[in-house]
GROMACS .gro file of C-alpha atoms in nm:
model
  405
    1MET     CA    1  -4.823  17.017   2.528
    2THR     CA    2  -4.851  17.375   2.643
    3PRO     CA    3  -4.585  17.596   2.482
    4LYS     CA    4  -4.341  17.772   2.708
    5SER     CA    5  -4.413  18.134   2.780
    6THR     CA    6  -4.188  18.376   2.599
    7THR     CA    7  -4.273  18.668   2.826
    8PRO     CA    8  -3.942  18.811   2.952
    9LEU     CA    9  -3.885  18.812   3.324
   10PRO     CA   10  -3.873  19.152   3.495
   11GLU     CA   11  -3.522  19.293   3.516
   12VAL     CA   12  -3.378  19.298   3.861
   13ARG     CA   13  -3.196  19.625   3.913
   14GLN     CA   14  -2.881  19.635   4.115
   15SER     CA   15  -2.915  19.817   4.440
   16SER     CA   16  -2.705  20.124   4.465
   17THR     CA   17  -2.603  20.019   4.815
   18LEU     CA   18  -2.421  19.704   4.706
   19SER     CA   19  -2.042  19.702   4.703
   20PRO     CA   20  -1.880  19.701   4.359
   21ASP     CA   21  -1.689  19.392   4.461
   22LEU     CA   22  -2.011  19.202   4.532
   23VAL     CA   23  -2.163  19.317   4.205
   24ALA     CA   24  -1.856  19.204   4.015
   25ALA     CA   25  -1.869  18.866   4.186
   26SER     CA   26  -2.240  18.821   4.100
   27ASP     CA   27  -2.167  18.902   3.735
   28GLY     CA   28  -1.907  18.628   3.718
   29SER     CA   29  -1.617  18.869   3.693
   30SER     CA   30  -1.304  18.819   3.899
   31ALA     CA   31  -1.344  18.938   4.257
   32ARG     CA   32  -1.094  19.190   4.383
   33GLY     CA   33  -1.071  19.047   4.735
   34PRO     CA   34  -1.277  19.080   5.051
   35PRO     CA   35  -1.473  19.402   5.095
   36PHE     CA   36  -1.281  19.688   5.250
   37SER     CA   37  -0.962  19.473   5.262
   38GLY     CA   38  -0.753  19.766   5.145
   39ALA     CA   39  -0.896  19.997   5.411
   40LEU     CA   40  -0.843  19.735   5.684
   41MET     CA   41  -0.484  19.676   5.582
   42SER     CA   42  -0.420  20.049   5.575
   43ARG     CA   43  -0.568  20.093   5.921
   44SER     CA   44  -0.366  19.798   6.059
   45PHE     CA   45  -0.048  19.943   5.914
   46LYS     CA   46  -0.120  20.281   6.071
   47ASN     CA   47  -0.184  20.121   6.412
   48THR     CA   48   0.139  19.921   6.389
   49ALA     CA   49   0.333  20.229   6.286
   50ALA     CA   50   0.186  20.431   6.573
   51SER     CA   51   0.271  20.157   6.823
   52LEU     CA   52   0.629  20.135   6.697
   53ALA     CA   53   0.659  20.513   6.714
   54PHE     CA   54   0.558  20.508   7.081
   55LEU     CA   55   0.792  20.214   7.154
   56ALA     CA   56   1.085  20.357   6.960
   57PRO     CA   57   1.236  20.562   7.249
   58PHE     CA   58   1.220  20.262   7.484
   59ILE     CA   59   1.360  20.022   7.223
   60LEU     CA   60   1.639  20.269   7.145
   61ALA     CA   61   1.725  20.313   7.515
   62VAL     CA   62   1.726  19.936   7.579
   63SER     CA   63   1.936  19.874   7.268
   64VAL     CA   64   2.196  20.137   7.356
   65PHE     CA   65   2.215  20.118   7.734
   66PHE     CA   66   2.148  19.746   7.786
   67VAL     CA   67   2.202  19.529   7.480
   68TYR     CA   68   2.501  19.723   7.343
   69ALA     CA   69   2.643  19.783   7.692
   70MET     CA   70   2.606  19.414   7.776
   71ALA     CA   71   2.783  19.309   7.459
   72ARG     CA   72   3.067  19.554   7.526
   73THR     CA   73   3.100  19.426   7.883
   74VAL     CA   74   3.128  19.068   7.763
   75TRP     CA   75   3.398  19.172   7.517
   76PHE     CA   76   3.592  19.381   7.768
   77SER     CA   77   3.585  19.093   8.020
   78LEU     CA   78   3.792  18.893   7.771
   79THR     CA   79   4.046  19.171   7.711
   80GLN     CA   80   4.309  19.372   7.891
   81TYR     CA   81   4.194  19.735   7.871
   82ASP     CA   82   4.291  20.047   8.066
   83LEU     CA   83   4.091  20.317   7.878
   84ASN     CA   84   4.415  20.456   7.730
   85THR     CA   85   4.535  20.181   7.496
   86PRO     CA   86   4.330  19.960   7.261
   87PRO     CA   87   4.190  19.646   7.426
   88ARG     CA   88   4.401  19.332   7.388
   89PHE     CA   89   4.231  18.991   7.385
   90VAL     CA   90   4.342  18.772   7.677
   91GLY     CA   91   4.061  18.515   7.692
   92TRP     CA   92   3.963  18.391   8.037
   93GLU     CA   93   4.262  18.547   8.211
   94ASN     CA   94   4.057  18.817   8.388
   95TYR     CA   95   3.819  18.558   8.533
   96LEU     CA   96   4.108  18.347   8.659
   97LEU     CA   97   4.273  18.652   8.814
   98ILE     CA   98   3.969  18.774   9.005
   99LEU     CA   99   3.879  18.424   9.122
  100GLY     CA  100   4.226  18.411   9.278
  101ASP     CA  101   4.196  18.760   9.426
  102ARG     CA  102   4.133  18.747   9.802
  103LEU     CA  103   3.958  19.085   9.794
  104PHE     CA  104   3.716  18.963   9.527
  105LEU     CA  105   3.633  18.651   9.728
  106THR     CA  106   3.574  18.875  10.031
  107ALA     CA  107   3.344  19.091   9.820
  108ILE     CA  108   3.140  18.786   9.715
  109LYS     CA  109   3.116  18.667  10.076
  110ASN     CA  110   3.014  19.010  10.205
  111THR     CA  111   2.758  19.051   9.928
  112LEU     CA  112   2.591  18.714   9.985
  113LEU     CA  113   2.589  18.747  10.365
  114TYR     CA  114   2.453  19.099  10.347
  115SER     CA  115   2.187  19.007  10.090
  116VAL     CA  116   2.054  18.713  10.290
  117THR     CA  117   2.065  18.899  10.623
  118ILE     CA  118   1.896  19.219  10.508
  119THR     CA  119   1.635  19.024  10.307
  120VAL     CA  120   1.532  18.818  10.609
  121LEU     CA  121   1.531  19.115  10.849
  122GLN     CA  122   1.343  19.360  10.627
  123THR     CA  123   1.088  19.095  10.528
  124LEU     CA  124   1.013  19.010  10.892
  125LEU     CA  125   1.011  19.372  11.006
  126GLY     CA  126   0.799  19.485  10.711
  127LEU     CA  127   0.546  19.210  10.778
  128LEU     CA  128   0.525  19.288  11.151
  129LEU     CA  129   0.482  19.659  11.085
  130ALA     CA  130   0.210  19.590  10.828
  131VAL     CA  131   0.021  19.368  11.071
  132ALA     CA  132   0.056  19.634  11.341
  133ILE     CA  133  -0.092  19.915  11.131
  134ASP     CA  134  -0.361  19.710  10.956
  135ARG     CA  135  -0.621  19.819  11.207
  136LYS     CA  136  -0.904  20.068  11.229
  137VAL     CA  137  -0.816  20.262  11.540
  138ARG     CA  138  -0.767  20.623  11.632
  139GLY     CA  139  -0.463  20.790  11.473
  140ILE     CA  140  -0.366  20.498  11.250
  141SER     CA  141  -0.302  20.725  10.949
  142LEU     CA  142  -0.040  20.915  11.147
  143PHE     CA  143   0.145  20.595  11.233
  144ARG     CA  144   0.131  20.472  10.873
  145THR     CA  145   0.281  20.799  10.752
  146ALA     CA  146   0.549  20.799  11.021
  147PHE     CA  147   0.650  20.439  10.951
  148TYR     CA  148   0.671  20.497  10.574
  149PHE     CA  149   0.858  20.827  10.594
  150PRO     CA  150   1.215  20.682  10.609
  151SER     CA  151   1.173  20.516  10.269
  152ILE     CA  152   1.143  20.851  10.088
  153LEU     CA  153   1.457  21.002  10.238
  154SER     CA  154   1.770  21.055  10.031
  155SER     CA  155   2.011  20.763  10.057
  156ALA     CA  156   2.311  20.997  10.071
  157ALA     CA  157   2.157  21.208  10.349
  158VAL     CA  158   2.064  20.901  10.554
  159THR     CA  159   2.417  20.762  10.510
  160LEU     CA  160   2.572  21.081  10.643
  161ILE     CA  161   2.336  21.078  10.941
  162PHE     CA  162   2.421  20.717  11.020
  163LEU     CA  163   2.791  20.793  10.986
  164TRP     CA  164   2.746  21.044  11.265
  165ILE     CA  165   2.541  20.795  11.469
  166PHE     CA  166   2.797  20.514  11.433
  167LEU     CA  167   3.102  20.720  11.532
  168LYS     CA  168   3.303  20.584  11.822
  169ASP     CA  169   3.183  20.879  12.031
  170GLY     CA  170   2.852  20.900  11.846
  171ILE     CA  171   2.491  20.886  11.951
  172LEU     CA  172   2.454  20.508  11.942
  173ASN     CA  173   2.741  20.437  12.181
  174ALA     CA  174   2.628  20.718  12.408
  175PHE     CA  175   2.276  20.576  12.415
  176LEU     CA  176   2.404  20.225  12.488
  177GLY     CA  177   2.620  20.354  12.772
  178TRP     CA  178   2.334  20.554  12.916
  179THR     CA  179   2.090  20.263  12.907
  180MET     CA  180   2.337  20.001  13.031
  181GLY     CA  181   2.459  20.203  13.327
  182VAL     CA  182   2.134  20.317  13.477
  183GLY     CA  183   1.899  20.035  13.579
  184PRO     CA  184   1.626  20.245  13.745
  185ARG     CA  185   1.564  20.424  13.419
  186PHE     CA  186   1.462  20.099  13.253
  187ALA     CA  187   1.225  20.013  13.535
  188LEU     CA  188   1.068  20.358  13.526
  189PHE     CA  189   1.036  20.351  13.148
  190ILE     CA  190   0.871  20.005  13.140
  191ALA     CA  191   0.632  20.094  13.421
  192ALA     CA  192   0.534  20.424  13.257
  193MET     CA  193   0.490  20.260  12.916
  194LEU     CA  194   0.268  19.979  13.048
  195GLY     CA  195   0.064  20.221  13.258
  196GLY     CA  196   0.018  20.455  12.963
  197ASN     CA  197  -0.081  20.164  12.738
  198VAL     CA  198  -0.349  20.054  12.984
  199LEU     CA  199  -0.489  20.407  13.004
  200LEU     CA  200  -0.494  20.450  12.625
  201SER     CA  201  -0.661  20.111  12.573
  202TRP     CA  202  -0.922  20.191  12.837
  203TRP     CA  203  -0.992  20.525  12.669
  204ASP     CA  204  -1.035  20.357  12.327
  205ARG     CA  205  -1.274  20.102  12.471
  206ARG     CA  206  -1.473  20.375  12.640
  207LYS     CA  207  -1.507  20.553  12.302
  208GLY     CA  208  -1.635  20.234  12.141
  209TYR     CA  209  -1.325  20.134  11.944
  210PRO     CA  210  -1.256  19.757  11.923
  211ALA     CA  211  -0.919  19.789  12.095
  212GLY     CA  212  -0.738  19.523  12.292
  213TRP     CA  213  -0.510  19.575  12.588
  214MET     CA  214  -0.191  19.532  12.385
  215GLU     CA  215  -0.257  19.739  12.073
  216PRO     CA  216   0.070  19.823  11.889
  217GLN     CA  217  -0.036  20.183  11.830
  218ASN     CA  218  -0.108  20.239  12.197
  219LEU     CA  219   0.218  20.071  12.296
  220ILE     CA  220   0.418  20.297  12.065
  221LEU     CA  221   0.242  20.611  12.182
  222ALA     CA  222   0.284  20.503  12.545
  223ALA     CA  223   0.655  20.440  12.483
  224VAL     CA  224   0.696  20.791  12.341
  225LEU     CA  225   0.518  20.946  12.639
  226ALA     CA  226   0.724  20.731  12.879
  227GLY     CA  227   1.043  20.846  12.707
  228VAL     CA  228   0.942  21.212  12.745
  229MET     CA  229   0.864  21.157  13.112
  230LEU     CA  230   1.193  20.977  13.166
  231LEU     CA  231   1.389  21.262  13.008
  232SER     CA  232   1.205  21.510  13.230
  233VAL     CA  233   1.273  21.312  13.545
  234ASP     CA  234   1.635  21.258  13.447
  235GLY     CA  235   1.679  21.626  13.371
  236ALA     CA  236   1.551  21.713  13.716
  237GLY     CA  237   1.820  21.496  13.872
  238TRP     CA  238   1.583  21.264  14.054
  239LEU     CA  239   1.758  20.947  13.931
  240PRO     CA  240   2.117  20.831  13.984
  241ASN     CA  241   2.338  20.916  13.690
  242GLU     CA  242   2.605  20.651  13.643
  243PRO     CA  243   2.642  20.588  13.269
  244VAL     CA  244   2.881  20.325  13.135
  245HIS     CA  245   3.132  20.431  12.872
  246VAL     CA  246   3.067  20.225  12.556
  247ALA     CA  247   3.306  20.256  12.262
  248VAL     CA  248   3.200  19.999  12.005
  249PRO     CA  249   3.403  20.059  11.683
  250TRP     CA  250   3.106  20.038  11.449
  251LEU     CA  251   3.300  20.174  11.151
  252SER     CA  252   3.671  20.113  11.204
  253SER     CA  253   3.655  19.755  11.325
  254THR     CA  254   3.742  19.442  11.127
  255GLN     CA  255   3.585  19.211  11.386
  256LYS     CA  256   3.301  18.989  11.271
  257VAL     CA  257   2.970  18.902  11.430
  258ALA     CA  258   2.779  18.605  11.283
  259GLY     CA  259   3.022  18.597  10.993
  260MET     CA  260   2.976  18.962  10.898
  261ALA     CA  261   3.207  19.253  10.983
  262ILE     CA  262   3.072  19.510  11.229
  263PRO     CA  263   3.077  19.795  10.972
  264LEU     CA  264   2.867  19.581  10.739
  265TRP     CA  265   2.620  19.531  11.024
  266ALA     CA  266   2.604  19.910  11.053
  267ILE     CA  267   2.518  19.934  10.682
  268THR     CA  268   2.259  19.659  10.735
  269LEU     CA  269   2.088  19.857  11.012
  270GLN     CA  270   2.087  20.168  10.796
  271ASN     CA  271   1.930  19.990  10.500
  272LEU     CA  272   1.682  19.816  10.728
  273TYR     CA  273   1.569  20.162  10.842
  274THR     CA  274   1.510  20.282  10.484
  275THR     CA  275   1.384  19.968  10.306
  276ALA     CA  276   1.159  19.799  10.564
  277PRO     CA  277   0.886  20.068  10.521
  278THR     CA  278   0.860  19.987  10.149
  279MET     CA  279   0.813  19.619  10.230
  280MET     CA  280   0.559  19.720  10.493
  281LEU     CA  281   0.356  19.900  10.226
  282LEU     CA  282   0.353  19.592  10.002
  283PHE     CA  283   0.247  19.368  10.288
  284LEU     CA  284  -0.022  19.617  10.393
  285ALA     CA  285  -0.171  19.607  10.042
  286GLY     CA  286  -0.179  19.227  10.064
  287LEU     CA  287  -0.337  19.229  10.410
  288GLN     CA  288  -0.617  19.457  10.296
  289ASN     CA  289  -0.703  19.211  10.018
  290ILE     CA  290  -0.764  18.924  10.262
  291PRO     CA  291  -1.144  18.871  10.289
  292ALA     CA  292  -1.287  18.974  10.625
  293GLU     CA  293  -1.483  18.647  10.637
  294HIS     CA  294  -1.159  18.458  10.706
  295TYR     CA  295  -1.099  18.657  11.023
  296GLU     CA  296  -1.464  18.626  11.129
  297VAL     CA  297  -1.458  18.247  11.097
  298ALA     CA  298  -1.133  18.231  11.295
  299GLU     CA  299  -1.280  18.443  11.573
  300ILE     CA  300  -1.592  18.227  11.586
  301GLU     CA  301  -1.376  17.917  11.614
  302GLY     CA  302  -1.179  18.079  11.896
  303GLY     CA  303  -0.855  18.122  11.704
  304ARG     CA  304  -0.576  18.310  11.875
  305PHE     CA  305  -0.362  18.575  11.712
  306TRP     CA  306  -0.069  18.346  11.639
  307GLN     CA  307  -0.306  18.089  11.485
  308ILE     CA  308  -0.463  18.353  11.261
  309PHE     CA  309  -0.117  18.475  11.169
  310ALA     CA  310   0.011  18.126  11.081
  311TRP     CA  311  -0.296  17.982  10.907
  312ILE     CA  312  -0.457  18.287  10.743
  313ILE     CA  313  -0.213  18.574  10.706
  314ILE     CA  314   0.100  18.386  10.597
  315PRO     CA  315  -0.071  18.162  10.335
  316SER     CA  316  -0.260  18.460  10.193
  317LEU     CA  317   0.059  18.666  10.165
  318ARG     CA  318   0.273  18.400   9.997
  319PRO     CA  319   0.283  18.586   9.660
  320ILE     CA  320   0.378  18.909   9.838
  321ILE     CA  321   0.643  18.735  10.046
  322PHE     CA  322   0.793  18.583   9.734
  323LEU     CA  323   0.788  18.919   9.554
  324VAL     CA  324   0.953  19.094   9.849
  325THR     CA  325   1.227  18.837   9.893
  326THR     CA  326   1.306  18.814   9.522
  327THR     CA  327   1.326  19.189   9.462
  328SER     CA  328   1.520  19.234   9.785
  329LEU     CA  329   1.781  18.974   9.692
  330ILE     CA  330   1.828  19.121   9.345
  331GLY     CA  331   1.850  19.476   9.480
  332THR     CA  332   2.089  19.401   9.764
  333LEU     CA  333   2.331  19.223   9.533
  334GLN     CA  334   2.392  19.568   9.382
  335LEU     CA  335   2.475  19.749   9.710
  336PHE     CA  336   2.709  20.035   9.624
  337ASP     CA  337   2.611  20.385   9.735
  338GLN     CA  338   2.635  20.336  10.112
  339VAL     CA  339   2.966  20.151  10.077
  340ALA     CA  340   3.109  20.429   9.860
  341LEU     CA  341   2.986  20.706  10.092
  342TYR     CA  342   3.137  20.541  10.399
  343GLY     CA  343   3.472  20.572  10.220
  344ASP     CA  344   3.796  20.559  10.416
  345ALA     CA  345   3.611  20.573  10.747
  346VAL     CA  346   3.564  20.196  10.711
  347PRO     CA  347   3.834  19.939  10.619
  348LYS     CA  348   3.785  19.821  10.262
  349GLU     CA  349   3.771  19.452  10.355
  350SER     CA  350   3.495  19.521  10.607
  351ARG     CA  351   3.263  19.695  10.362
  352ILE     CA  352   3.351  19.586  10.008
  353THR     CA  353   3.076  19.430   9.796
  354LEU     CA  354   3.066  19.305   9.439
  355ALA     CA  355   2.927  19.631   9.304
  356TYR     CA  356   3.194  19.834   9.482
  357TYR     CA  357   3.466  19.592   9.368
  358ILE     CA  358   3.361  19.658   9.007
  359TYR     CA  359   3.379  20.034   9.061
  360ASP     CA  360   3.712  20.013   9.245
  361ALA     CA  361   3.865  19.802   8.967
  362ALA     CA  362   3.740  20.031   8.690
  363PHE     CA  363   3.837  20.355   8.867
  364PRO     CA  364   4.113  20.271   9.117
  365SER     CA  365   4.275  20.542   9.325
  366GLY     CA  366   4.629  20.618   9.211
  367SER     CA  367   4.663  20.344   8.946
  368SER     CA  368   4.552  20.260   8.593
  369PRO     CA  369   4.195  20.144   8.535
  370GLN     CA  370   4.145  19.770   8.501
  371VAL     CA  371   3.835  19.762   8.284
  372GLY     CA  372   3.883  19.397   8.191
  373ARG     CA  373   3.881  19.279   8.552
  374ALA     CA  374   3.589  19.508   8.634
  375SER     CA  375   3.392  19.370   8.339
  376ALA     CA  376   3.465  19.013   8.445
  377ALA     CA  377   3.340  19.090   8.796
  378ALA     CA  378   3.031  19.254   8.645
  379MET     CA  379   2.958  18.938   8.446
  380ILE     CA  380   2.980  18.730   8.764
  381LEU     CA  381   2.739  18.970   8.937
  382THR     CA  382   2.506  18.937   8.638
  383ALA     CA  383   2.530  18.559   8.662
  384LEU     CA  384   2.430  18.568   9.031
  385THR     CA  385   2.132  18.786   8.946
  386MET     CA  386   2.026  18.557   8.662
  387ILE     CA  387   2.050  18.256   8.893
  388ILE     CA  388   1.798  18.418   9.129
  389ILE     CA  389   1.564  18.503   8.841
  390ALA     CA  390   1.597  18.149   8.702
  391ALA     CA  391   1.518  18.005   9.045
  392GLN     CA  392   1.204  18.218   9.052
  393ARG     CA  393   1.095  18.084   8.713
  394LEU     CA  394   1.192  17.727   8.798
  395LEU     CA  395   1.021  17.711   9.135
  396ASN     CA  396   0.721  17.909   9.009
  397ILE     CA  397   0.631  17.988   9.368
  398SER     CA  398   0.420  18.292   9.288
  399ASP     CA  399   0.186  18.103   9.054
  400SER     CA  400   0.148  17.808   9.289
  401ALA     CA  401   0.075  18.052   9.572
  402ARG     CA  402  -0.206  18.210   9.373
  403GLU     CA  403  -0.352  17.868   9.297
  404GLY     CA  404  -0.340  17.780   9.667
  405GLN     CA  405  -0.545  18.081   9.768
   0.00000   0.00000   0.00000
């Protein structure tokens, strides 16, 4: 039998590039954990600390102005508190009192009617304006800017302007009397507008623009030119001047139209003027994301405008429509500034909303504050808002709309 060789094997030297942890593991010694585990944990801790440092101001603001304020409101709604004496626990008494208050029930009715009405009107108007300006024609940027301009105006300034417009002897009644009393003016205005629209459309076609005979931009420009011509002709005295005196009490009336007081309709028109452009911008962004191939196929198949609108535009804009209606309902439930600025010019029952009822209860004129009742009303307003949000989550319309596209 051949004896085993006693020649020692060559020593394998440890590479200087190996980690000490790996060397210790190969020697049978206890490993100290994964390589670089300490460095990774240190880096993760630093990233977490940096993230918390950036989030700290927001977390602090939410905790103080929302969580803490919400908890205090819940507590105050169960107490009798006037800001001068310590709060006294009364349970559900504040809720029972406001539910039996006729003014509070009127505020709920006004708020719900106003929210539904303004949401429907500004959604329809915003969509129509977006469809009108979603075209590549001459001067479209000017119209887009002009249509969007009202949304950047100060709410207080616009309210004061509309107060002047809605006066009993204001501009709106004067305009209604002027237009209702003089029939020839209407005929002249319509004829001039249609004639101007035909000329503008013919000029666009001659320049090579794909313009139809009823382009919204041309109609608006023709209407402006017709109005200027009508004012010139009327100033020259060439038309009979027999205006009708109209004195609609837009602000001081308690009469109702379609369930809503006339002053609340005035506030609705004002908010429609300032909020519809924002909705128009959202719809315009959605329209520009619709593939052009959809329109091309519809044109090849001979689809008319209303068919394209019903079968292409509306289904494609379902997520935007849902977003607009949801945010509008939530925002209009909190209507306050216009109601407060209208002040004593409008009867309280004709303009009061839930948000203004809360303010009026907390800071009444000539009496002690009723913070408990105001807090109870605020909780009911919060509940209405949460119901809308819950309906959004429950119906899940936005997600289903995206899947349907």
